Structure formats: C-alpha cells, structure tokens
Coordinates of C-alpha atoms in Angstrom, one line a residue:
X1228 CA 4.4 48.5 -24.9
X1229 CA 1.1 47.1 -26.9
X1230 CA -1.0 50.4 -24.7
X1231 CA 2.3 52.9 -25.8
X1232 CA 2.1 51.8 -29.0
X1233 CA -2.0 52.1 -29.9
X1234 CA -1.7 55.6 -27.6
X1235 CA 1.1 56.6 -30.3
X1236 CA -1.1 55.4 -33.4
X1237 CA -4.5 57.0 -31.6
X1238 CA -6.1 59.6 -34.2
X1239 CA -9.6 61.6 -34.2
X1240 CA -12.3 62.0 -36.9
X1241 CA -11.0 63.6 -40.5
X1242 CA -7.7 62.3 -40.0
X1243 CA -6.6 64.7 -37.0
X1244 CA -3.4 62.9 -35.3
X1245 CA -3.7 63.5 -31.5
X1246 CA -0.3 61.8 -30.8
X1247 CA 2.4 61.7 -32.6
X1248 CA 3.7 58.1 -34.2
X1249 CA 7.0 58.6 -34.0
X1250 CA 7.6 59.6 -30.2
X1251 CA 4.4 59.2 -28.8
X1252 CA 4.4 63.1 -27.3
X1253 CA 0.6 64.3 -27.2
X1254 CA 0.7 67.4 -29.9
X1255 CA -1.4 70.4 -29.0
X1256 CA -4.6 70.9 -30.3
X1257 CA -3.9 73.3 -32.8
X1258 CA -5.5 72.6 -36.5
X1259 CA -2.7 74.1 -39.0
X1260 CA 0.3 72.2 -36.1
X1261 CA 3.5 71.6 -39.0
X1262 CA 6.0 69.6 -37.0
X1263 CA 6.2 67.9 -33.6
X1264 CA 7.0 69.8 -30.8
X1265 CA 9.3 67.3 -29.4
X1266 CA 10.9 65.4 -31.9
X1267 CA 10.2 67.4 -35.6
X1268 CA 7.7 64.6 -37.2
X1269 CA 6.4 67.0 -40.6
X1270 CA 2.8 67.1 -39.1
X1271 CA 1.5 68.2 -42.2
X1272 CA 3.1 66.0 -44.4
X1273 CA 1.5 62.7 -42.0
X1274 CA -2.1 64.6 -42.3
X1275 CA -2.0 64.9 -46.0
X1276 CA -0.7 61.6 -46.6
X1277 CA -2.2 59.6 -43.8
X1278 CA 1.3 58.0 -43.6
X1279 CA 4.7 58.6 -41.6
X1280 CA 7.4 60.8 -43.7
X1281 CA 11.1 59.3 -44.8
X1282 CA 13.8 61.3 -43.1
X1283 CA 14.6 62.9 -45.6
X1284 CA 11.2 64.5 -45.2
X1285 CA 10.6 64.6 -42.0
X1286 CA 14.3 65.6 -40.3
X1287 CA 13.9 69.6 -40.6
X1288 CA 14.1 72.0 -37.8
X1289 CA 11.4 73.8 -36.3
X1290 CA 12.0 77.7 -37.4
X1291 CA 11.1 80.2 -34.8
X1292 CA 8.4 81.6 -36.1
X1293 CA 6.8 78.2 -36.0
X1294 CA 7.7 77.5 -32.4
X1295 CA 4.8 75.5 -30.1
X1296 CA 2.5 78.4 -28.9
X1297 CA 1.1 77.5 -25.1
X1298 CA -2.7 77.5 -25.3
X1299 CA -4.5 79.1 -22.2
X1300 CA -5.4 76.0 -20.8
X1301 CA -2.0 75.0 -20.9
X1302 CA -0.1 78.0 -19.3
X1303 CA -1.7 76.5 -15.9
X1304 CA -1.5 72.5 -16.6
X1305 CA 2.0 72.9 -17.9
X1306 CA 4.8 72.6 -15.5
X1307 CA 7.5 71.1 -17.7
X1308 CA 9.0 71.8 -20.6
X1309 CA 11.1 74.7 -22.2
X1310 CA 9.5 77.5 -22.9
X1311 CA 12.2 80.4 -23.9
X1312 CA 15.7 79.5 -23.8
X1313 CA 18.3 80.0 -21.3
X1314 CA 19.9 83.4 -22.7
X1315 CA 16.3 84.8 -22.9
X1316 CA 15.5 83.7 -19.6
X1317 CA 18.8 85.5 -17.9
X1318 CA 19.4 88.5 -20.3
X1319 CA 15.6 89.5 -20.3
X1320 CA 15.5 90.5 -17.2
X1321 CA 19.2 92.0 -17.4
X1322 CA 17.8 94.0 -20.2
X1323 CA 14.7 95.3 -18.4
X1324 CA 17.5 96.1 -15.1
X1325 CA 19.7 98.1 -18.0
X1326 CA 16.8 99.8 -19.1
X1327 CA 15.6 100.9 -15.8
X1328 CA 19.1 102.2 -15.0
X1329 CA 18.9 103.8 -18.2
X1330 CA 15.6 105.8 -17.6
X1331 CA 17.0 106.9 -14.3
X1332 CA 20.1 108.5 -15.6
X1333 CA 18.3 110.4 -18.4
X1334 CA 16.9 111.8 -15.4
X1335 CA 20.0 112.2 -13.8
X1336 CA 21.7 113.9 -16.2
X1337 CA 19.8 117.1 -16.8
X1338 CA 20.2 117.4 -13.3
X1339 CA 23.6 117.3 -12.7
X1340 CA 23.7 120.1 -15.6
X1341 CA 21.1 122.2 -14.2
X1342 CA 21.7 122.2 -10.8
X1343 CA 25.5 123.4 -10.4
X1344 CA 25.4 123.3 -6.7
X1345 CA 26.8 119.7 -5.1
X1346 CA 24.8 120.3 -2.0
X1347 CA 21.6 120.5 -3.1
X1348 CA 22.3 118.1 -5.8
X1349 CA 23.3 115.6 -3.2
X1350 CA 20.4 116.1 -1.1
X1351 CA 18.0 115.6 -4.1
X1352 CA 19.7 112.5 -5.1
X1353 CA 19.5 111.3 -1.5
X1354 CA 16.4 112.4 -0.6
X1355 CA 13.2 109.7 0.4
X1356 CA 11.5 111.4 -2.5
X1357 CA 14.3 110.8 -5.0
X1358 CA 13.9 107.4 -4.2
X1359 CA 10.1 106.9 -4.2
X1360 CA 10.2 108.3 -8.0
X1361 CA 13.0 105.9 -8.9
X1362 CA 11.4 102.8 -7.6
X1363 CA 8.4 103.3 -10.2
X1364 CA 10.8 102.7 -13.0
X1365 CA 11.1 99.3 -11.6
X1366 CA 8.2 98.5 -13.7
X1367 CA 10.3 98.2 -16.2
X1368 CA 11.0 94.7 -14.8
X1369 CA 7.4 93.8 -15.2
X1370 CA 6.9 95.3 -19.1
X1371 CA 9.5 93.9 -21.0
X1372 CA 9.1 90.2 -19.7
X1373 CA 5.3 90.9 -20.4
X1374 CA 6.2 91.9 -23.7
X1375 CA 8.5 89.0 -24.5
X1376 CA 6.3 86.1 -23.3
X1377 CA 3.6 86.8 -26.0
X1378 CA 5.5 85.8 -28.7
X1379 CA 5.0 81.6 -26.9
X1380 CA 0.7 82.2 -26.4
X1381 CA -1.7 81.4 -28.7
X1382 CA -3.5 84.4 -27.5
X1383 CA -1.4 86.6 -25.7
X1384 CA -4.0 88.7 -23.8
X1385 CA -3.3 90.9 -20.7
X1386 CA -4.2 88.2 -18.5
X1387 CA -2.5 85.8 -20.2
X1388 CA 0.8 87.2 -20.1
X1389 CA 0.3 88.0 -16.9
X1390 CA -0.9 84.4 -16.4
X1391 CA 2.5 82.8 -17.5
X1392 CA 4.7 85.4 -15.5
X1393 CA 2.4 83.8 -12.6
X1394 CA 1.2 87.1 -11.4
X1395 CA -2.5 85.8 -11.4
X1396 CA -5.5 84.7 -9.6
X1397 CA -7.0 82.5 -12.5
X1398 CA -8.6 79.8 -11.6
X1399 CA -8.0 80.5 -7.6
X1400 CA -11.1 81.0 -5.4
X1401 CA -11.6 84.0 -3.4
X1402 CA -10.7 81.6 -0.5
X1403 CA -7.5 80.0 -2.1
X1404 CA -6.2 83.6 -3.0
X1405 CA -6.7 85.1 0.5
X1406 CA -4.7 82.0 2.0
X1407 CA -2.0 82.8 -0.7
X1408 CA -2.0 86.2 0.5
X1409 CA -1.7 85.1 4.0
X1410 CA 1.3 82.4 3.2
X1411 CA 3.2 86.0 1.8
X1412 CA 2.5 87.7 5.4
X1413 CA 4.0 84.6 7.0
X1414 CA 7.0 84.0 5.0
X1415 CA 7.9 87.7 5.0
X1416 CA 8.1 87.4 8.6
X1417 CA 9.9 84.5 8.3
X1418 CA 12.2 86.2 6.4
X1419 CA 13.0 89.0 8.7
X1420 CA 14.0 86.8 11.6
X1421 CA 15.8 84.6 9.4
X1422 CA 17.9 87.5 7.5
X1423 CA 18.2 89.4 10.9
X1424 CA 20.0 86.8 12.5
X1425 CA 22.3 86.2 9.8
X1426 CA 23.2 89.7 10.0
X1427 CA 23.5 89.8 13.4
X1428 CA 25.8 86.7 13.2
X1429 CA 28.0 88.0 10.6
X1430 CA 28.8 90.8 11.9
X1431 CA 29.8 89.3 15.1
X1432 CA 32.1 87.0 13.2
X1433 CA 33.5 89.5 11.0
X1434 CA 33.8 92.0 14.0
X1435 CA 36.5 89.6 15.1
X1436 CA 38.4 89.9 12.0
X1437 CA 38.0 93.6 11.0
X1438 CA 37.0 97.1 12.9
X1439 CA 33.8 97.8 11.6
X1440 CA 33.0 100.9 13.1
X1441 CA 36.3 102.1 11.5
X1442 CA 35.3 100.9 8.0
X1443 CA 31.6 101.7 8.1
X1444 CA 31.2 104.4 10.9
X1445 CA 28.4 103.5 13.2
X1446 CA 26.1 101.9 10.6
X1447 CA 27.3 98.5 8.8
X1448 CA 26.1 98.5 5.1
X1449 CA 23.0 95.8 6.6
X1450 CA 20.4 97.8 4.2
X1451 CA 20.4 99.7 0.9
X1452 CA 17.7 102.0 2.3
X1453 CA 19.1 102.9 5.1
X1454 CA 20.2 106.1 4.4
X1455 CA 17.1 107.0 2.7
X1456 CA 14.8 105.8 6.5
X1457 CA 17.5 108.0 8.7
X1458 CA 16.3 111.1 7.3
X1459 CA 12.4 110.6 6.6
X1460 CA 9.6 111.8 8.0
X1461 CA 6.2 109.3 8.5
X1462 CA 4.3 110.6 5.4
X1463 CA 7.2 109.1 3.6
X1464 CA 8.0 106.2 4.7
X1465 CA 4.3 105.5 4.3
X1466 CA 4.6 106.7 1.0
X1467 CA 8.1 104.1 0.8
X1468 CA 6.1 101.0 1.8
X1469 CA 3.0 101.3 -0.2
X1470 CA 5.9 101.2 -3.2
X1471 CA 7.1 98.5 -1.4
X1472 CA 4.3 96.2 -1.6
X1473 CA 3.1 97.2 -4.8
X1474 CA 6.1 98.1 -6.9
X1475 CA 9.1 96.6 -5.8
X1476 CA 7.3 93.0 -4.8
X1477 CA 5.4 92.4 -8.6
X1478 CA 8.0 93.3 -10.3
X1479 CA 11.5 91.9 -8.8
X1480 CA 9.5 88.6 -8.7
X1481 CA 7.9 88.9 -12.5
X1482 CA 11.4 89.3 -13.3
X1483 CA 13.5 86.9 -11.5
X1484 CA 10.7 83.9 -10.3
X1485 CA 8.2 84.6 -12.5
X1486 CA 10.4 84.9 -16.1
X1487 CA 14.3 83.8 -15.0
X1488 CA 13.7 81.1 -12.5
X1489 CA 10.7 79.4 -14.4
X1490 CA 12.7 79.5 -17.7
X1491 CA 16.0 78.4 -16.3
X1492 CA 14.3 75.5 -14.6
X1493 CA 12.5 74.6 -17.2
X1494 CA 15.6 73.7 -19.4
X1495 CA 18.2 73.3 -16.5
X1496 CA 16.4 71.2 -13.7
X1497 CA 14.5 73.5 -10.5
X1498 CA 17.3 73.1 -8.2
X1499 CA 19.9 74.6 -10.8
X1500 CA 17.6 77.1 -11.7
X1501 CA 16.6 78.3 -8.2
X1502 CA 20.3 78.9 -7.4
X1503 CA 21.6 80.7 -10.9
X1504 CA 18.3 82.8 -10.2
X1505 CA 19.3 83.4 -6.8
X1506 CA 22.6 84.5 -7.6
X1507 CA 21.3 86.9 -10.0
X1508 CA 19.3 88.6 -7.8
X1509 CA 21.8 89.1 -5.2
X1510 CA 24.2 90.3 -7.8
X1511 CA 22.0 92.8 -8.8
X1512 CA 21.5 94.2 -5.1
X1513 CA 25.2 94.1 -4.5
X1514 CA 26.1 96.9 -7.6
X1515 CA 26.3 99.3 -5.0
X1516 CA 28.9 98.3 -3.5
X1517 CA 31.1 99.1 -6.3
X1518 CA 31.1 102.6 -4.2
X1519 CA 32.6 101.6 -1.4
X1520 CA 35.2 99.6 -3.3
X1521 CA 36.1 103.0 -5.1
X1522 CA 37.0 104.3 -1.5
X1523 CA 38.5 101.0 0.5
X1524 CA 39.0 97.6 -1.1
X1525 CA 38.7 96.0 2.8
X1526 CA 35.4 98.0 2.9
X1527 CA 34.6 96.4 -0.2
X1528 CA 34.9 92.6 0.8
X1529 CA 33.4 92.9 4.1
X1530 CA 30.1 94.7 2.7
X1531 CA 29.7 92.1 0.5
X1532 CA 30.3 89.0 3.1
X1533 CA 27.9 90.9 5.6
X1534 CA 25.4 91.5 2.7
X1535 CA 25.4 88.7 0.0
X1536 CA 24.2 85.9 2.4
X1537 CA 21.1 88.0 3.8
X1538 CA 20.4 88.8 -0.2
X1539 CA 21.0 85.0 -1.2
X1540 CA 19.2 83.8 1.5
X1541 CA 15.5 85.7 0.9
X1542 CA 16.2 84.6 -2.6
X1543 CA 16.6 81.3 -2.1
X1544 CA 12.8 81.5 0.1
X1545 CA 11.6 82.8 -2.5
X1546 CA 12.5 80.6 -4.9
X1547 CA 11.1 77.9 -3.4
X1548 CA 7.8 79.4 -2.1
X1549 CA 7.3 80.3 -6.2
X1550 CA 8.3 76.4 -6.6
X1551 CA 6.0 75.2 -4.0
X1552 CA 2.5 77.7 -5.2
X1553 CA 3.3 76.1 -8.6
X1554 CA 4.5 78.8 -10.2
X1555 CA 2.2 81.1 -8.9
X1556 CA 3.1 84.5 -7.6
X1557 CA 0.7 85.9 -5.2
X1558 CA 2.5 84.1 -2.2
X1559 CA 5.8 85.1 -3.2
X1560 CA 5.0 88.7 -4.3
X1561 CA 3.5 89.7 -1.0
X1562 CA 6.1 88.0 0.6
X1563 CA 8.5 90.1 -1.0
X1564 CA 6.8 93.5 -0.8
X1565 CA 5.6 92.7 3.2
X1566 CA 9.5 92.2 4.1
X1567 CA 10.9 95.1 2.4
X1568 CA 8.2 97.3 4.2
X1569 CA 9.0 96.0 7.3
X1570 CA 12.5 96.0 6.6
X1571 CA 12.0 99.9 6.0
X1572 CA 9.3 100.4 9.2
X1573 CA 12.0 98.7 11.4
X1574 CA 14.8 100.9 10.3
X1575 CA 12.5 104.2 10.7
X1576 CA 11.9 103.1 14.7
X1577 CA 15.7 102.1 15.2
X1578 CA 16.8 105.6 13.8
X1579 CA 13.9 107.4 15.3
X1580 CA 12.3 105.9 18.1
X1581 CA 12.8 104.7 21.2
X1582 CA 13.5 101.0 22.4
X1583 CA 10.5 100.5 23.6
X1584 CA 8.5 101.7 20.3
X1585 CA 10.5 99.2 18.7
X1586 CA 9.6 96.3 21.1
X1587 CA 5.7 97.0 20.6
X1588 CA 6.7 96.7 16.7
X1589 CA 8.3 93.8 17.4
X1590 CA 5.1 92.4 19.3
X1591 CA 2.5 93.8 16.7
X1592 CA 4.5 91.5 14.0
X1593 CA 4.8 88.3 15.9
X1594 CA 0.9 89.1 16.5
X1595 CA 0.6 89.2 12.7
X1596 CA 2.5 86.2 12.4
X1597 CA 0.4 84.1 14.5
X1598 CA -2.9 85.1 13.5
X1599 CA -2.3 84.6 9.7
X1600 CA -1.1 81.2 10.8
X1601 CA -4.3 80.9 12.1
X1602 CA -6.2 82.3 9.6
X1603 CA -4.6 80.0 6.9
X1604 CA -5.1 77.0 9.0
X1605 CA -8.6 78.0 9.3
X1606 CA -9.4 78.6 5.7
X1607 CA -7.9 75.1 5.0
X1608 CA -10.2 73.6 7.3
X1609 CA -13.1 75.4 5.4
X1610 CA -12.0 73.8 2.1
X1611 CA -11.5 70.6 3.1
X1612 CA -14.9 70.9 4.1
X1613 CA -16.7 71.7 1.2
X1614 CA -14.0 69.4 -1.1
X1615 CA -13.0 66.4 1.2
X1616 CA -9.1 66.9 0.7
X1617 CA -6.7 68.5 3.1
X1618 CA -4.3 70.6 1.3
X1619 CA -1.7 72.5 2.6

C-alpha cells in the first residue's frame, strides 16, 4: 500500500505529475495532457495548483477531440487498453467492405448498359481477368482503417499507421522477420490440410442427408474461386496468386486482425473478440450464397454448412496466430495470402491436370512445410545464440 501510494504521489522537476494521485494510472508523457486517461483527474488544474481538484472540478468527461493519443513508443509496448470503440472497430471495416462493393458496381454498371449482349457480358464478368481487377479494390480494406487510426497517434506517419494496424517490421531484425515470414508458410499449410479435411468430412456427412450432385452438379460450392481456376490459363493464375499474396493477405488481415479483432479485444476480452471477428469474416465470404438461395432454399443451407466451418475455421488460426506475434501481422498476412494461392494452384491441377501432377504438388508443399520448419528452428537456434534466450 505505502510503495502504491508514494508511486501515486511520484512527480518530476517543474511540477510535471508522472502518475496520477487519484488512480495511480501512469499518464503519458505528453506536456499540455488535460485529464486522466483512466479515471478524468483535470490534469491541468493539479499542475497549476500543485493540489488535487474537488469533484466538482475534476468530474468532467474527456471530449473526443481530447482523447489519449498513443505515442510511437507506445503503439509496440501497449497491449491493453481501448483504443477505438466497439462500433468503430466492426463498422470500419464494414464500411471499407461497402465501399469496395461500391467501386465495383460503378464499374458494373456502365457495363451492363454498354454491352447489351448477356453472353459476352457474362463471360467478362466471369472471366479470371474480371476478377484479378476486382481484387485490387480490396485495398480499400487497408485505406480507410489507415485513415481512421490517425486520429489515436501523436504522429500519425505512414509507418505509424501502418505500425498500429500491425502491418510492420519495426523494431524486428532481418532474422526475426524472416522467421515470421516462415511461421506464415507453415500455418498456411496447416491450414490447407486442416480446412481440406473439414470439407472432405462435411460433405461425406451431408452426402448422407442430401444429393449433392443434384443440388450442386459435379462441383460442391468448396471455393469461391472455383469457377474463376476452371477456365484459366497459367499466365493467369500466376497473375491470381501474386494478388493473392499481396492484395488479398494485407488487406483482409489490416481489416479484420489488424483493426476489428485488436479493437474488439481490446474493450471485450481476446477470446470474445477473436470469435465476433471470426464470425465477421466468414459472414462476409458467405454473401454469395445469397445466389444460390435465389434459385433453391435446400441449396442454400447446405452451401453454407459445407462452407461456413472451413471459413470459421482459417479465421479462428488466424486470430490466434495475430494474438500469439503480438499483434503483429507479417505471420498472419503471409499466412493468409500463401493459402489462398495454394488454394487456387490446387484447384488449377484438379481441373486441369492429371493425378499424378497433383501428387508431385502435394509433395512439393509438404517439402515446403518441412524445410520452413527447419529453417525457423534453425534461425531460433542462431538467436538464442547471440541473446541467451530461447524463444519460440
């Protein structure tokens, strides 16, 4: 109690509080600070005064434009907190998903009026290209959460935006970054045995209960893409994973890990926000199936049994890979933008190759698997060296 209190009463040279009297809460280092960031305390008042305000005085609420701005040391060191609310957290990245939509159909549109003929219209809007120009609006999931987090810096620089979105290398070596890099090739892989055999078992389970040739055709609804990979040729589906890894990877997980999942937990507890995130993010890969429901309500329900849990599932990984990097993104991001290509390389051989193509694939990626195991294993080793801690 006696250490608490003398902490609480602790100043610095001309009068400078560095904790706050009344809680105790360490307040940032900012000269021109007005209130307590946890508890209110007129800051100014007890610097002018050398003395701790009435109520009356000191009960006022902190106006937004006075909220506590994060310094740049403190967008690494601080990992609890609020930081935006809860509606920001889920409706900014809504927004940015409504906006992208948006800039598509403006695309859309002049389309539809300009090209009378359905045919050609149809195989436009289904074509590999089509969707290769679409995914670069997903950008739009980086820039408005970029936007929106400098209102809470002191100095809201590129990198500093970037920084609290946890898309950054800051204060990484080169060795710590590479073995970042290498935990996003492992989990990716991870994922894609783990959300294959899902599949795999729910449609054997829901093959019992429904024909699913009948409702589907040949091809169950097991990827968004798929109709995209059927008809590509190699220079595109190149073209379809390079957008993979850089587009679709940053900014799905600036959006939903990086800005919802680290606001929500911040407010609502990690576990609570892992899962609302999660849920989100499936939600938002399931619009589509608002199509099928317009042709078969059965249809419907059965796409989104066989694909929520695959969805839910990678989101839940990486969720907690973002929780377990502390808050950093480099791990998850690659894991993200390494399964989706191989998600998209795997469907190309199945549609267009032969078995056997597909089981030198299949040992190429467990090769992969193995040697960035290695490789991250091996890196540890070499910082445990030259600091004396094993870290994992």
């Amino acid at each position: 109690m006696n250490e608490t209190h003398e902490k609480s009463e602790e100043k610095t040279q001309e009068n400078n509080w560095k904790y706050c009297p009344r809680c105790g809460a360490e307040l940032p280092p900012i000269d021109d600070i007005k209130y307590c960031t946890r508890c209110g305390l007129d800051i100014a008042y007890l610097k002018k005064y050398n003395k701790v305000p009435s109520d009356s005085i000191s009960k006022v609420d902190i106006k937004k434009d006075e909220r506590p701005k994060l310094t740049e040391d403190e967008i690494f060191t601080k990992k609890e907190g609020r930081i935006w609310d809860n509606p920001a957290s889920i409706f900014i990245p809504l927004g940015a998903f409504g906006a992208m939509e948006l800039a598509v159909s403006i695309i859309i549109l002049p389309l539809i009026f300009f090209i009378p003929m359905n045919q050609l219209l149809n195989d436009i809007l289904n074509s590999t290209v089509f969707l290769i120009v679409f995914s670069l609006f997903e950008y739009i999931f980086i820039l408005i959460p970029f936007l929106y987090v400098g209102l809470f810096l002191e100095r809201p620089t590129i990198g500093n935006r970037l920084a609290i979105l946890g898309l950054t290398t800051k204060r990484k070596t080169g060795l710590e970054t590479i073995q970042e890099i290498l935990l996003g090739v492992i989990f990716a892989i991870i994922a894609l045995i783990l959300v294959n055999l899902i599949s795999l078992f729910l449609e054997f389970i829901m093959s019992f209960f429904f024909n699913l040739e009948s409702i589907f055709g040949t091809q169950t609804p097991t990827s968004e893409t798929d109709l995209y990979i059927a008809s590509s040729n190699i220079i595109e589906i190149v073209l379809l994973v390079i957008i993979m890894i850089v587009v679709i990877g940053p900014s799905e997980e600036v959006a939903f890990r990086g800005f919802m999942q680290k606001g929500l937990s911040r407010t609502l507890g990690r576990n609570l926000g892992l899962i609302i995130t999660a849920l989100i993010f499936t939600g938002i890969h399931l619009i589509s199936i608002a199509v099928i429901a317009l042709e078969s309500a059965i249809g419907a329900i059965v796409a989104f049994i066989l694909l929520f849990f695959p969805y839910f599932v990678i989101s839940l990984l990486l969720g907690y890979l973002f929780i377990w990097r502390n808050e950093n993104l480099i791990a998850p991001t690659i894991t993200h933008g390494i399964y989706n290509s191989l998600t998209v390389l795997m469907g190309f051989l199945v549609f267009n190759y032969s078995l056997f193509t597909f089981g030198i694939f299949s040992l190429i990626t467990f090769g992969i698997f193995f040697i960035s195991i290695a490789l991250y294993f091996i890196l540890n080793y070499i910082k445990q060296q030259n600091q004396g801690v094993v870290e994992i």
